[in-house]
Each structure stands twice: as structure tokens, then as C-alpha cells.
Amino acid sequence: PFLTLYFGVMGVLEGKSPAAIYQKTKDSFHQAWALSLLVWTPVQCVNLFFVPPQWQPFVVSSVNVGWKSTLSLLNQYHARGSKGEDERGATEMLVEELRTENTVLRTSLILLKAENDELRRSEKDRRWWQWW
């Protein structure tokens, strides 16, 4: 129940719809559950048999930091994987728009430099005649 609760709360915090939360939980749950068995079973066996009782909470807390990081990475992995081709296509379109805008800005810069040079020349000529 805690794993399902984790994915539910993360979905709510990300602002996802209930259907999207359900789908993400459905996609991620089994992988996270299998990973939890691989991590927590040996950790708890070592913890309960070899670690003194006063240090057991410290061991669980320490491993839990890595476990929460793993869940976060798993959650992010599924979030990125679901965007797929649509995001790549949108990114390529954005890159193309930025290239076009860059070309327009370069052209404008060249024209502004030419206008600036012309204004400097005319100002220099005007100042030269004013001295006489």
C-alpha cells in the first residue's frame, strides 16, 4: 500500500489527472515492487541478524535515503519515457524556430552595424566642418 501511495502522492504533486496517476502507477508498480524486494530483503536480513538494536533505525534510515532516490529516478524515467516522439518532434520544431529567429537577428545586427557606421561617419564629417 505504501508504494501505491507514493505514486499517487507524486502524481497529485505533479498535477496529473487521476487517470494519468493510475496509468503511471500501473506502469511503475511492478518494477518498483521487484526492486524493493531486491533491496529491502537483504537489508532487513543483515539489519535484524547482525546490527545491534540501537543501530537498526539508523541502518533503515540510511538505506531509505537511497531507496527514495531510486523511486524518484524510476518515477522520472517513466515520466520521460511516456512523452516519446511528440516531445522530440516539438523539440525539433523549437530548435528550427530558434535557428530561424537567430538568422533574422543576425541580419538585423548586420543592418544596424552598417547604419551605426554611416551615422558615425556623418557625425565625424559634421564635426570636422564645424571647426572651420
Coordinates of C-alpha atoms in Angstrom, one line a residue:
P1 CA 0.0 0.0 0.0
F2 CA 2.9 2.4 0.7
L3 CA 4.3 2.0 -2.8
T4 CA 0.9 2.8 -4.4
L5 CA 0.5 5.7 -2.0
Y6 CA 3.9 7.0 -3.1
F7 CA 3.0 7.0 -6.8
G8 CA -0.4 8.5 -6.0
V9 CA 1.0 11.4 -4.0
M10 CA 3.7 12.1 -6.5
G11 CA 1.1 12.2 -9.3
V12 CA -1.0 14.7 -7.3
L13 CA 2.0 16.8 -6.6
E14 CA 2.9 16.8 -10.3
G15 CA -0.7 17.9 -11.1
K16 CA -1.6 14.8 -13.0
S17 CA -5.2 13.7 -13.6
P18 CA -6.4 10.6 -11.7
A19 CA -6.3 8.6 -15.0
A20 CA -2.7 9.6 -15.6
I21 CA -1.8 8.7 -11.9
Y22 CA -3.4 5.3 -12.3
Q23 CA -1.5 4.7 -15.6
K24 CA 1.8 5.7 -14.1
T25 CA 1.2 3.6 -11.0
K26 CA 0.3 0.7 -13.2
D27 CA 3.4 1.1 -15.4
S28 CA 5.8 1.6 -12.5
F29 CA 4.5 -0.5 -9.6
H30 CA 5.7 -4.0 -10.5
Q31 CA 9.2 -2.7 -11.3
A32 CA 9.4 -0.8 -8.1
W33 CA 8.0 -3.7 -6.1
A34 CA 10.5 -6.1 -7.6
L35 CA 13.3 -3.7 -6.9
S36 CA 12.1 -3.2 -3.3
L37 CA 12.3 -7.0 -2.8
L38 CA 15.9 -7.0 -4.1
V39 CA 16.9 -4.1 -1.8
W40 CA 14.9 -4.5 1.4
T41 CA 15.0 -8.2 1.9
P42 CA 18.8 -8.4 2.2
V43 CA 19.0 -5.1 4.1
Q44 CA 16.5 -6.3 6.7
C45 CA 18.1 -9.7 7.0
V46 CA 21.5 -8.2 7.7
N47 CA 19.9 -5.5 9.9
L48 CA 17.9 -7.8 12.1
F49 CA 20.6 -10.5 12.4
F50 CA 23.9 -8.6 12.7
V51 CA 23.1 -5.0 13.6
P52 CA 22.6 -4.1 17.3
P53 CA 19.1 -3.0 18.1
Q54 CA 20.1 0.6 18.9
W55 CA 21.6 1.0 15.4
Q56 CA 18.8 -0.7 13.4
P57 CA 16.8 2.5 12.9
F58 CA 20.0 4.2 11.6
V59 CA 20.6 1.5 9.0
V60 CA 17.0 1.6 7.8
S61 CA 17.1 5.4 7.6
S62 CA 20.3 5.3 5.6
V63 CA 19.1 2.8 3.1
N64 CA 15.8 4.6 2.9
V65 CA 17.6 7.7 1.5
G66 CA 18.9 5.7 -1.4
W67 CA 15.6 3.9 -1.8
K68 CA 13.6 7.2 -2.1
S69 CA 16.2 8.4 -4.6
T70 CA 15.7 5.2 -6.6
L71 CA 11.9 5.6 -6.6
S72 CA 12.3 9.2 -7.7
L73 CA 14.5 8.2 -10.6
L74 CA 12.1 5.4 -11.5
N75 CA 9.2 7.9 -11.4
Q76 CA 11.2 10.4 -13.6
Y77 CA 12.2 7.6 -16.0
H78 CA 8.6 6.7 -16.7
A79 CA 7.6 10.4 -17.0
R80 CA 10.2 10.9 -19.7
G81 CA 9.5 7.7 -21.4
S82 CA 5.8 8.5 -21.8
K83 CA 6.4 11.7 -23.7
G84 CA 8.1 9.9 -26.6
E85 CA 8.1 11.1 -30.1
D86 CA 5.7 14.0 -29.5
E87 CA 8.2 15.7 -27.3
R88 CA 11.1 15.0 -29.7
G89 CA 9.1 16.5 -32.6
A90 CA 8.2 19.5 -30.6
T91 CA 11.8 20.0 -29.6
E92 CA 13.0 19.8 -33.2
M93 CA 10.4 22.4 -34.2
L94 CA 11.5 24.6 -31.4
V95 CA 15.1 24.3 -32.5
E96 CA 14.2 25.1 -36.1
E97 CA 12.2 28.2 -34.9
L98 CA 15.2 29.3 -32.8
R99 CA 17.5 28.9 -35.8
T100 CA 15.2 31.0 -38.0
E101 CA 15.0 33.7 -35.3
N102 CA 18.8 33.6 -34.9
T103 CA 19.2 34.2 -38.7
V104 CA 16.7 37.1 -38.6
L105 CA 18.6 38.6 -35.6
R106 CA 22.0 38.3 -37.3
T107 CA 20.6 40.0 -40.4
S108 CA 19.2 42.8 -38.2
L109 CA 22.5 43.1 -36.4
I110 CA 24.4 43.5 -39.7
L111 CA 22.0 46.2 -40.9
L112 CA 22.3 48.0 -37.5
K113 CA 26.1 47.9 -37.7
A114 CA 26.0 49.4 -41.2
E115 CA 23.6 52.1 -40.1
N116 CA 25.8 52.8 -37.0
D117 CA 28.9 53.1 -39.1
E118 CA 27.1 55.5 -41.5
L119 CA 25.9 57.7 -38.6
R120 CA 29.4 57.8 -37.1
R121 CA 30.9 58.9 -40.5
S122 CA 28.3 61.6 -40.9
E123 CA 28.8 62.8 -37.4
K124 CA 32.6 62.9 -37.9
D125 CA 32.1 64.8 -41.1
R126 CA 29.8 67.3 -39.4
R127 CA 32.2 67.9 -36.6
W128 CA 35.1 68.4 -38.9
W129 CA 33.2 71.2 -40.7
Q130 CA 32.2 72.8 -37.5
W131 CA 35.7 73.6 -36.5
W132 CA 36.2 75.9 -39.5

